[in-house]
Amino acid sequence: MMTTRFSKPFTRLLRGENILMDLPVSRLVEKSLFRGEGILTSDGALSVETGKYTGRSPKDKYIVEEESVRDKIDWGAVNQPLSPASFASLYDQVLRHLEQKQELFVTNGFAGADPDYQLPIQVINEYAWHNVFARQLFIRSGESDTKEAPFTIISAPEFQADPNHDGTNSETFIVISFEERVVLIGGTEYAGEMKKSIFSVMNFLLPEQNILSMHCSANVGEEGDTALFFGLSGTGKTTLSADPNRLLIGDDEHGWSDNGIFNIEGGCYAKCVHLSYKKEPQIWNAIHFGTVLENVYVNPHSGEPDYDNTTLTENTRAAYPLENIPNALEQSMAGHPSTIIFLTADAFGVLPPISCLTKEQAMYHFLSGYTSKLAGTERGITEPQATFSTCFGSPFLPLHASTYAEMLGEKIEKHAAEVFLVNTGWSGGPYGIGKRMDLAYTRAMIQAALQGELKSAETTRDAVFGLHLPLQCPGVPDELLHPASTWQDKEAYMLKAKDLAWKFEENFEKFANMPEQIRKAGPILHTPETAEY
């Protein structure tokens, strides 16, 4: 049973004329405009700026070190502990701060589209636009049989912590208390902290119910064939899962239960830097009244968003409900996936465009979560850098990574899902020499995987990475399927491939406790083909 050290004092906040409960989006937008929180664009979207913080603050994220979770959390740089005493102090200070506000905005909803596994959520905001965001991103309140107490998000961006007094790293804090079922946020206006905090909560709660929580997009075909798309930012996860011939289940967060796949959210939080109608028409058309645009430059005269202008940040975002996508699946649930796609944008140009993975290789690459950061994306990066994010979502995993990987392996085996690694990055050489994989070819490869056309395809084993490469794929030139054949300098290819292979192995050292067959499912570093290099 849940402890109640504080006797739920936030109920004090929900009494009085300053409480605006479950306002419709139209009224919340009116409030936002009246309060000077944002402006309307020519498309009718609500455009806002988040000030100092234009992205998440991972160094300011904490989990309260409570007795019931102390031995379960994978403590470290991602999951920093905060003492119960520090949390209680912050909690009380935030409540006293909010009690002085003339208006507080409260909305109720859920996380988890499957009624069997829904988590009720209550969101308390001091900004009206934050409440619009919560209304659009979480599942709107409706009929539910759950008797579970809600998880409450209390967001107070204007309250700043005192690190010397409150035990935080800065004035900003995002704190999860599993015993009190509270997410406490302060010192940042970035709305994505609300969304990702609840995802972290679900990543703790769902595995305890034997449900794999996943940072991925999902869609389903006319025959009920479900597909999952894992990938870090820039790999094409949203673009490639938005298939006009398939129904979108969701674009970012899902659970995999004994019933099948379900979306955790009720909306989309799409990156919109360099957004264009030609490349991403579904996202473009989804941006209208009710959408929240974060940190997008808007022409002061015409009111038109300029998605190529990164004056404020490259992390520009659009938040809108799932129903803004024409081919979104209404119930946001589907059967067990028959196809799983791991997306990577390899800027070194050495990973194959598509590979068929064994279960062990799938677990290895799931734990690795590889892609590349390109020059210019961050200050100080002058050439591509290998990036690894465990399970394609390490900032949001409260439990040990092996928990999620083992569940994935079990489900792949139980439901006979085919797994593919697809490189949407460079071919014929590294970034600056080779060229980016043609999107049409990538779509053809994914289409072949989804339609089962690679099941019986003849394959060859890559000499460096041990991956199984199809010799042919409909709609793709044969020579493109083997990366070495696209390089003019074969020795340069082998050196670059071996260098990346060692990076994989170095990263995987932290998973030394994984079974040997998983650890050996990575690159082949000492074969006759590579030894001379």
Coordinates of C-alpha atoms in Angstrom, one line a residue:
M1 CA 0.0 0.0 0.0
M2 CA 1.2 3.5 -0.9
T3 CA 2.8 5.5 2.0
T4 CA 1.4 9.0 2.7
R5 CA 4.0 10.8 4.6
F6 CA 2.6 14.1 3.3
S7 CA -1.1 13.3 3.6
K8 CA -1.3 14.4 0.0
P9 CA -1.0 18.1 0.7
F10 CA -1.3 18.9 -3.0
T11 CA -5.1 18.5 -2.5
R12 CA -4.9 21.9 -0.9
L13 CA -4.0 23.2 -4.4
L14 CA -7.2 21.7 -5.9
R15 CA -9.6 23.7 -3.7
G16 CA -10.5 27.2 -4.6
E17 CA -11.4 29.5 -7.5
N18 CA -7.9 29.5 -8.9
I19 CA -8.2 25.9 -9.9
L20 CA -9.1 25.4 -13.6
M21 CA -9.8 21.7 -14.0
D22 CA -9.9 19.9 -17.3
L23 CA -10.3 22.9 -19.5
P24 CA -10.7 22.1 -23.2
V25 CA -7.8 22.8 -25.5
S26 CA -9.5 25.9 -27.0
R27 CA -9.9 27.5 -23.5
L28 CA -6.3 26.7 -22.6
V29 CA -5.0 28.3 -25.7
E30 CA -7.1 31.4 -25.0
K31 CA -5.6 31.5 -21.5
S32 CA -2.1 31.0 -22.9
L33 CA -2.5 34.0 -25.3
F34 CA -4.1 36.2 -22.6
R35 CA -1.3 35.5 -20.2
G36 CA 1.3 36.3 -22.8
E37 CA 2.8 32.8 -22.8
G38 CA 2.8 32.4 -26.6
I39 CA 1.4 33.5 -29.9
L40 CA -0.6 31.9 -32.7
T41 CA 1.1 31.1 -36.0
S42 CA -0.5 31.5 -39.4
D43 CA -1.5 27.8 -39.2
G44 CA -3.2 28.3 -35.8
A45 CA -0.6 26.5 -33.7
L46 CA 0.4 27.9 -30.3
S47 CA 4.1 28.9 -30.5
V48 CA 6.0 29.2 -27.3
E49 CA 9.6 29.6 -26.2
T50 CA 11.1 27.6 -23.2
G51 CA 13.8 30.1 -22.2
K52 CA 17.1 28.8 -20.9
Y53 CA 16.3 25.1 -21.3
T54 CA 15.4 24.0 -24.8
G55 CA 15.8 20.3 -24.1
R56 CA 15.9 17.9 -21.2
S57 CA 18.2 18.3 -18.3
P58 CA 19.6 14.8 -17.6
K59 CA 22.0 16.0 -14.9
D60 CA 19.0 17.4 -12.9
K61 CA 16.9 14.2 -13.0
Y62 CA 16.4 12.2 -9.7
I63 CA 14.6 9.3 -8.2
V64 CA 13.8 9.4 -4.5
E65 CA 15.8 6.7 -2.7
E66 CA 12.9 5.1 -1.0
E67 CA 13.0 1.7 0.7
S68 CA 10.6 0.0 -1.8
V69 CA 12.7 0.8 -4.8
R70 CA 16.2 1.2 -3.4
D71 CA 17.3 -2.3 -4.5
K72 CA 15.6 -2.2 -7.9
I73 CA 16.9 1.0 -9.5
D74 CA 20.1 1.0 -11.6
W75 CA 21.6 3.9 -9.7
G76 CA 24.2 6.1 -11.5
A77 CA 24.5 9.1 -13.7
V78 CA 21.1 8.4 -15.3
N79 CA 19.2 7.6 -12.2
Q80 CA 20.6 9.9 -9.5
P81 CA 19.3 9.3 -5.9
L82 CA 17.7 12.1 -3.9
S83 CA 17.1 11.6 -0.2
P84 CA 13.5 11.4 1.0
A85 CA 14.2 14.4 3.3
S86 CA 15.3 16.5 0.3
F87 CA 12.3 15.5 -1.7
A88 CA 9.9 16.3 1.2
S89 CA 11.5 19.8 1.5
L90 CA 11.3 20.5 -2.2
Y91 CA 7.7 19.2 -2.3
D92 CA 6.6 21.5 0.5
Q93 CA 8.4 24.5 -1.1
V94 CA 6.8 23.9 -4.5
L95 CA 3.3 23.6 -3.0
R96 CA 3.7 26.9 -1.1
H97 CA 4.9 28.5 -4.3
L98 CA 1.9 27.3 -6.3
E99 CA -0.6 28.2 -3.6
Q100 CA 0.2 31.8 -4.3
K101 CA -0.7 31.6 -8.0
Q102 CA -3.9 33.2 -9.3
E103 CA -4.5 30.3 -11.6
L104 CA -3.5 26.7 -11.7
F105 CA -4.3 24.4 -14.6
V106 CA -5.1 20.7 -13.9
T107 CA -5.8 17.9 -16.4
N108 CA -6.5 14.2 -15.9
G109 CA -5.7 11.4 -18.3
F110 CA -3.8 8.2 -18.7
A111 CA -0.6 6.6 -19.9
G112 CA -1.2 3.3 -21.7
A113 CA -3.8 2.7 -24.4
D114 CA -4.5 -0.9 -23.2
P115 CA -7.2 -0.6 -20.5
D116 CA -5.6 -3.6 -18.7
Y117 CA -2.4 -1.6 -18.0
Q118 CA -3.4 2.0 -17.9
L119 CA -1.8 4.4 -15.4
P120 CA -4.1 7.3 -14.4
I121 CA -2.3 10.6 -14.4
Q122 CA -3.1 14.0 -13.0
V123 CA -1.1 17.1 -14.2
I124 CA -0.9 20.3 -12.2
N125 CA 0.7 23.3 -14.1
E126 CA 1.3 26.9 -13.4
Y127 CA 1.5 27.6 -17.2
A128 CA -1.6 27.2 -19.4
W129 CA 0.5 26.1 -22.4
H130 CA 2.0 23.3 -20.3
N131 CA -1.5 22.1 -19.7
V132 CA -2.2 22.2 -23.4
F133 CA 0.9 20.0 -23.9
A134 CA -0.3 17.5 -21.3
R135 CA -3.8 17.4 -22.8
Q136 CA -2.3 16.6 -26.2
L137 CA 0.5 14.2 -25.3
F138 CA -1.2 12.0 -22.7
I139 CA -4.3 9.9 -23.3
R140 CA -7.4 12.0 -22.7
S141 CA -9.5 11.1 -19.7
G142 CA -12.3 8.6 -20.6
E143 CA -13.9 5.5 -19.4
S144 CA -11.6 3.2 -17.4
D145 CA -12.0 0.4 -14.9
T146 CA -8.7 1.1 -13.1
K147 CA -8.9 1.7 -9.4
E148 CA -5.2 2.6 -9.2
A149 CA -4.2 5.9 -7.6
P150 CA -3.0 8.5 -10.1
F151 CA 0.6 9.5 -10.6
T152 CA 0.6 13.3 -10.2
I153 CA 2.9 15.6 -12.1
I154 CA 3.4 18.9 -10.3
S155 CA 5.2 21.4 -12.7
A156 CA 6.4 24.7 -11.3
P157 CA 8.9 26.2 -13.8
E158 CA 9.1 29.5 -12.0
F159 CA 10.3 27.8 -8.7
Q160 CA 14.0 27.4 -8.5
A161 CA 15.8 25.1 -6.1
D162 CA 18.7 26.1 -3.9
P163 CA 21.4 23.5 -4.5
N164 CA 23.1 24.2 -1.2
H165 CA 19.9 23.6 0.7
D166 CA 17.9 21.2 -1.5
G167 CA 20.6 18.7 -2.5
T168 CA 20.3 19.3 -6.2
N169 CA 22.9 20.0 -8.9
S170 CA 21.3 23.3 -10.0
E171 CA 18.1 25.3 -9.7
T172 CA 16.4 22.7 -11.9
F173 CA 15.0 19.4 -10.7
I174 CA 12.9 16.6 -12.1
V175 CA 12.2 14.2 -9.3
I176 CA 10.2 10.9 -9.3
S177 CA 8.9 9.5 -6.1
F178 CA 7.4 6.0 -6.7
E179 CA 6.1 5.7 -3.1
E180 CA 4.2 9.0 -3.2
R181 CA 3.4 8.6 -6.9
V182 CA 4.6 12.1 -7.7
V183 CA 6.7 13.7 -10.4
L184 CA 8.0 17.1 -9.1
I185 CA 9.4 19.5 -11.7
G186 CA 10.8 22.9 -11.2
G187 CA 13.3 25.4 -12.7
T188 CA 12.7 24.5 -16.3
E189 CA 10.0 25.4 -18.8
Y190 CA 10.8 22.6 -21.2
A191 CA 7.6 20.6 -21.5
G192 CA 9.2 17.4 -22.7
E193 CA 10.3 16.7 -19.0
M194 CA 6.6 15.9 -18.2
K195 CA 6.3 13.4 -21.1
K196 CA 9.7 11.7 -20.5
S197 CA 9.1 11.5 -16.7
I198 CA 6.0 9.5 -17.2
F199 CA 7.8 7.3 -19.7
S200 CA 10.5 6.6 -17.0
V201 CA 7.7 5.8 -14.6
M202 CA 6.2 3.3 -17.1
N203 CA 9.6 1.8 -17.7
F204 CA 9.7 1.0 -14.0
L205 CA 6.1 -0.2 -13.5
L206 CA 5.4 -2.2 -16.7
P207 CA 8.3 -4.7 -16.5
E208 CA 7.0 -5.7 -13.0
Q209 CA 3.8 -6.8 -14.9
N210 CA 5.9 -8.7 -17.4
I211 CA 5.4 -6.0 -20.0
L212 CA 8.3 -4.8 -22.1
S213 CA 8.3 -1.0 -22.3
M214 CA 10.0 0.4 -25.4
H215 CA 11.3 3.6 -26.9
C216 CA 10.1 2.9 -30.4
S217 CA 7.5 3.8 -33.0
A218 CA 5.0 1.2 -34.3
N219 CA 2.6 0.6 -37.2
V220 CA 0.4 -2.2 -38.5
G221 CA -0.5 -3.4 -42.0
E222 CA -3.9 -4.4 -43.5
E223 CA -3.2 -8.0 -42.6
G224 CA -2.6 -7.1 -38.9
D225 CA 1.1 -7.4 -39.3
T226 CA 2.6 -5.2 -36.6
A227 CA 6.1 -3.7 -36.9
L228 CA 8.3 -1.9 -34.4
F229 CA 10.9 0.8 -35.3
F230 CA 13.7 1.5 -32.8
G231 CA 16.2 4.3 -33.4
L232 CA 17.9 7.4 -31.9
S233 CA 17.3 10.9 -33.1
G234 CA 18.2 11.4 -36.7
T235 CA 17.9 7.8 -37.8
G236 CA 14.5 8.2 -39.5
K237 CA 12.3 6.5 -36.9
T238 CA 9.3 8.8 -37.3
T239 CA 9.7 9.2 -41.0
L240 CA 10.0 5.5 -41.8
S241 CA 7.1 4.4 -39.5
A242 CA 4.8 7.1 -41.0
D243 CA 3.8 4.8 -43.9
P244 CA 0.7 5.9 -45.9
N245 CA -0.1 2.2 -46.5
R246 CA 0.0 1.2 -42.8
L247 CA -1.8 2.5 -39.7
L248 CA 0.3 4.3 -37.1
I249 CA 0.0 2.9 -33.6
G250 CA 2.4 5.5 -32.1
D251 CA 5.6 7.3 -32.8
D252 CA 7.7 7.1 -29.6
E253 CA 6.6 5.0 -26.6
H254 CA 5.0 1.5 -26.5
G255 CA 4.4 -1.5 -24.3
W256 CA 4.5 -5.2 -25.4
S257 CA 2.2 -7.3 -23.2
D258 CA 0.7 -10.8 -23.6
N259 CA -2.1 -9.0 -25.5
G260 CA 0.2 -7.4 -28.1
I261 CA 1.5 -3.8 -28.6
F262 CA 0.0 -0.7 -27.1
N263 CA 0.9 3.0 -27.3
I264 CA 1.8 4.6 -24.0
E265 CA 0.9 8.1 -25.2
G266 CA -2.1 9.9 -26.8
G267 CA 0.0 12.2 -28.9
C268 CA 3.2 12.9 -30.9
Y269 CA 6.2 15.1 -29.9
A270 CA 7.8 15.4 -33.3
K271 CA 11.1 17.1 -34.1
C272 CA 10.4 19.7 -36.7
V273 CA 13.9 21.1 -37.5
H274 CA 14.0 21.4 -41.3
L275 CA 10.5 20.1 -41.5
S276 CA 9.0 20.2 -45.1
Y277 CA 5.8 19.1 -46.7
K278 CA 7.7 17.1 -49.3
K279 CA 9.7 15.0 -46.8
E280 CA 7.2 14.6 -44.0
P281 CA 3.7 15.6 -45.1
Q282 CA 2.0 13.8 -42.2
I283 CA 3.8 15.9 -39.6
W284 CA 3.4 19.1 -41.7
N285 CA -0.4 18.6 -41.9
A286 CA -0.7 17.7 -38.2
I287 CA 0.4 21.2 -37.2
H288 CA -2.7 23.4 -36.8
F289 CA -4.9 24.8 -34.0
G290 CA -4.2 22.8 -30.8
T291 CA -0.7 22.0 -31.7
V292 CA 2.1 23.4 -29.5
L293 CA 5.2 24.5 -31.3
E294 CA 8.3 24.7 -29.0
N295 CA 11.1 27.1 -29.8
V296 CA 10.3 27.4 -33.5
Y297 CA 11.2 30.7 -35.0
V298 CA 8.0 32.5 -36.3
N299 CA 8.2 35.4 -38.7
P300 CA 6.9 38.4 -36.7
H301 CA 5.1 39.9 -39.8
S302 CA 3.5 36.9 -41.5
G303 CA 3.2 34.6 -38.5
E304 CA 4.7 31.7 -40.5
P305 CA 6.9 29.2 -38.8
D306 CA 10.4 28.9 -40.2
Y307 CA 11.5 25.4 -39.6
D308 CA 15.0 25.9 -41.0
N309 CA 15.7 28.7 -38.6
T310 CA 17.6 27.3 -35.6
T311 CA 18.2 30.6 -33.8
L312 CA 16.6 29.2 -30.6
T313 CA 17.7 25.6 -30.8
E314 CA 17.9 22.7 -33.2
N315 CA 15.6 20.8 -30.9
T316 CA 12.4 22.4 -32.2
R317 CA 9.3 20.4 -31.4
A318 CA 5.6 20.0 -32.3
A319 CA 3.2 18.5 -29.9
Y320 CA -0.2 17.3 -31.2
P321 CA -2.7 14.6 -30.5
L322 CA -2.4 11.3 -32.4
E323 CA -5.7 11.9 -34.2
N324 CA -4.0 14.7 -36.2
I325 CA -2.4 11.9 -38.2
P326 CA -4.9 10.7 -40.8
N327 CA -3.9 7.1 -40.7
A328 CA -3.5 6.8 -36.9
L329 CA -5.0 3.6 -35.4
E330 CA -7.8 4.8 -33.2
Q331 CA -7.5 2.3 -30.4
S332 CA -3.6 2.5 -30.5
M333 CA -3.3 -1.2 -29.9
A334 CA -2.4 -4.1 -32.2
G335 CA -1.1 -7.7 -32.2
H336 CA 2.3 -9.1 -31.5
P337 CA 5.0 -7.7 -33.9
S338 CA 6.1 -9.9 -36.7
T339 CA 8.9 -7.5 -37.7
I340 CA 11.3 -5.4 -35.6
I341 CA 13.6 -2.8 -37.2
F342 CA 16.6 -1.3 -35.5
L343 CA 17.6 1.9 -37.2
T344 CA 21.1 3.4 -37.2
A345 CA 22.6 6.3 -39.1
D346 CA 26.2 5.1 -39.4
A347 CA 28.2 8.1 -40.5
F348 CA 31.3 5.9 -40.9
G349 CA 29.7 4.2 -43.9
V350 CA 30.7 0.7 -42.9
L351 CA 27.5 -1.0 -41.5
P352 CA 25.4 -2.8 -44.1
P353 CA 22.2 -1.1 -45.4
I354 CA 20.2 -4.1 -44.0
S355 CA 21.1 -7.1 -42.0
C356 CA 19.1 -10.1 -40.7
L357 CA 19.7 -10.6 -37.0
T358 CA 19.6 -13.7 -34.9
K359 CA 17.9 -13.4 -31.4
E360 CA 21.3 -13.1 -29.8
Q361 CA 22.4 -10.4 -32.3
A362 CA 19.1 -8.6 -31.7
M363 CA 19.8 -8.5 -27.9
Y364 CA 23.4 -7.3 -28.5
H365 CA 22.4 -4.5 -30.8
F366 CA 19.4 -3.6 -28.6
L367 CA 21.8 -3.2 -25.6
S368 CA 24.2 -1.2 -27.8
G369 CA 21.7 1.2 -29.3
Y370 CA 24.3 2.6 -31.8
T371 CA 24.1 5.6 -34.1
S372 CA 26.5 8.5 -35.0
K373 CA 26.6 12.2 -34.0
L374 CA 27.5 14.4 -36.9
A375 CA 29.9 17.3 -37.1
G376 CA 28.1 20.5 -36.2
T377 CA 25.3 19.0 -34.2
E378 CA 27.1 19.9 -30.9
R379 CA 29.8 22.4 -30.0
G380 CA 33.2 20.8 -30.3
I381 CA 32.2 17.9 -32.6
T382 CA 34.3 18.3 -35.8
E383 CA 33.9 14.8 -37.1
P384 CA 31.4 12.0 -36.7
Q385 CA 31.3 10.3 -33.3
A386 CA 29.9 6.9 -32.4
T387 CA 27.0 7.2 -29.9
F388 CA 25.5 4.3 -27.9
S389 CA 22.3 4.6 -26.0
T390 CA 21.3 1.4 -24.2
C391 CA 18.0 -0.1 -25.5
F392 CA 17.7 3.0 -27.7
G393 CA 16.6 5.0 -24.6
S394 CA 19.1 4.9 -21.8
P395 CA 18.0 8.3 -20.2
F396 CA 14.6 6.8 -19.4
L397 CA 15.5 3.3 -17.9
P398 CA 15.2 3.1 -14.1
L399 CA 15.9 -0.7 -14.1
H400 CA 19.1 -2.5 -15.1
A401 CA 19.4 -2.7 -18.9
S402 CA 19.5 -6.5 -18.8
T403 CA 15.9 -6.5 -17.6
Y404 CA 14.7 -5.0 -20.9
A405 CA 17.0 -6.9 -23.1
E406 CA 16.1 -10.3 -21.7
M407 CA 12.4 -9.5 -22.0
L408 CA 13.0 -8.6 -25.7
G409 CA 14.8 -11.8 -26.4
E410 CA 12.0 -13.9 -24.8
K411 CA 9.3 -12.1 -26.8
I412 CA 11.2 -12.4 -30.1
E413 CA 11.5 -16.1 -29.5
K414 CA 8.0 -16.6 -28.3
H415 CA 6.4 -14.7 -31.2
A416 CA 8.9 -15.6 -33.9
A417 CA 9.6 -12.0 -34.8
E418 CA 12.1 -11.2 -37.5
V419 CA 14.7 -8.6 -36.5
F420 CA 16.6 -6.4 -38.9
L421 CA 19.3 -3.8 -38.5
V422 CA 18.9 -1.0 -41.1
N423 CA 21.6 1.6 -41.7
T424 CA 20.0 4.9 -42.9
G425 CA 23.5 6.6 -42.8
W426 CA 26.3 6.7 -45.3
S427 CA 27.5 4.4 -48.1
G428 CA 30.6 4.4 -50.2
G429 CA 32.7 6.2 -47.6
P430 CA 32.3 8.1 -44.3
Y431 CA 30.5 11.4 -43.9
G432 CA 32.1 14.0 -46.1
I433 CA 33.2 11.4 -48.7
G434 CA 30.4 8.9 -49.2
K435 CA 26.7 9.8 -49.6
R436 CA 23.7 9.4 -47.4
M437 CA 21.6 6.3 -48.1
D438 CA 18.9 7.0 -50.6
L439 CA 15.6 7.2 -48.8
A440 CA 13.9 5.3 -51.6
Y441 CA 16.3 2.4 -51.2
T442 CA 15.8 2.4 -47.4
R443 CA 12.0 2.3 -47.9
A444 CA 12.4 -0.6 -50.4
M445 CA 14.4 -2.6 -47.9
I446 CA 11.9 -2.0 -45.1
Q447 CA 9.1 -2.9 -47.4
A448 CA 10.8 -6.2 -48.3
A449 CA 11.3 -6.9 -44.5
L450 CA 7.7 -6.1 -43.7
Q451 CA 6.4 -8.3 -46.5
G452 CA 8.5 -11.3 -45.6
E453 CA 10.5 -11.2 -48.8
L454 CA 13.8 -11.6 -47.0
K455 CA 12.8 -14.7 -45.0
S456 CA 14.2 -17.1 -47.7
A457 CA 16.8 -14.7 -49.1
E458 CA 20.4 -16.0 -49.5
T459 CA 22.7 -14.2 -47.2
T460 CA 26.4 -13.8 -46.6
R461 CA 28.2 -13.1 -43.3
D462 CA 29.9 -9.8 -42.9
A463 CA 33.6 -10.4 -42.0
V464 CA 33.8 -7.7 -39.4
F465 CA 30.4 -7.3 -37.8
G466 CA 29.2 -10.9 -38.1
L467 CA 25.9 -9.7 -39.6
H468 CA 23.9 -11.7 -42.1
L469 CA 23.5 -9.6 -45.3
P470 CA 21.0 -10.5 -48.0
L471 CA 22.6 -10.9 -51.4
Q472 CA 19.5 -9.5 -53.1
C473 CA 16.6 -7.2 -52.1
P474 CA 13.7 -6.1 -54.4
G475 CA 14.2 -2.5 -55.5
V476 CA 17.8 -2.2 -54.3
P477 CA 21.0 -2.6 -56.4
D478 CA 22.9 -5.7 -55.4
E479 CA 26.2 -4.0 -54.9
L480 CA 24.7 -1.5 -52.4
L481 CA 23.9 -4.3 -50.0
H482 CA 27.5 -5.1 -49.2
P483 CA 29.2 -1.9 -47.9
A484 CA 32.8 -2.9 -48.8
S485 CA 31.8 -3.1 -52.5
T486 CA 30.7 0.6 -52.4
W487 CA 34.1 1.9 -51.3
Q488 CA 36.9 2.5 -53.8
D489 CA 39.6 2.1 -51.2
K490 CA 38.9 -1.4 -49.7
E491 CA 41.8 -1.1 -47.2
A492 CA 40.3 2.2 -45.9
Y493 CA 37.0 0.5 -45.5
M494 CA 38.4 -2.3 -43.5
L495 CA 40.3 0.1 -41.2
K496 CA 37.2 2.2 -40.6
A497 CA 35.0 -0.9 -40.1
K498 CA 37.5 -2.4 -37.6
D499 CA 37.7 0.9 -35.7
L500 CA 33.9 1.0 -35.3
A501 CA 33.9 -2.7 -34.3
W502 CA 36.2 -1.9 -31.4
K503 CA 34.0 0.9 -30.3
F504 CA 31.1 -1.6 -30.1
E505 CA 33.2 -3.9 -28.0
E506 CA 34.4 -1.2 -25.7
N507 CA 30.9 0.0 -25.1
F508 CA 29.7 -3.6 -24.5
E509 CA 32.2 -4.1 -21.7
K510 CA 29.7 -2.7 -19.2
F511 CA 27.4 -5.7 -20.0
A512 CA 30.0 -8.3 -18.9
N513 CA 27.3 -10.1 -16.9
M514 CA 25.3 -10.9 -20.0
P515 CA 25.4 -14.6 -21.2
E516 CA 28.4 -15.5 -23.4
Q517 CA 26.2 -16.1 -26.5
I518 CA 25.0 -12.5 -26.3
R519 CA 28.5 -11.0 -25.8
K520 CA 29.8 -13.1 -28.8
A521 CA 27.0 -11.8 -31.0
G522 CA 28.8 -8.6 -31.8
P523 CA 31.6 -7.8 -34.2
I524 CA 34.3 -10.4 -35.2
L525 CA 37.6 -8.8 -34.3
H526 CA 40.1 -11.6 -34.9
T527 CA 39.3 -13.5 -38.1
P528 CA 41.8 -14.2 -40.9
E529 CA 39.9 -11.6 -43.0
T530 CA 40.6 -8.8 -40.6
A531 CA 43.8 -9.9 -38.8
E532 CA 46.1 -8.3 -41.3
Y533 CA 44.5 -4.9 -40.7

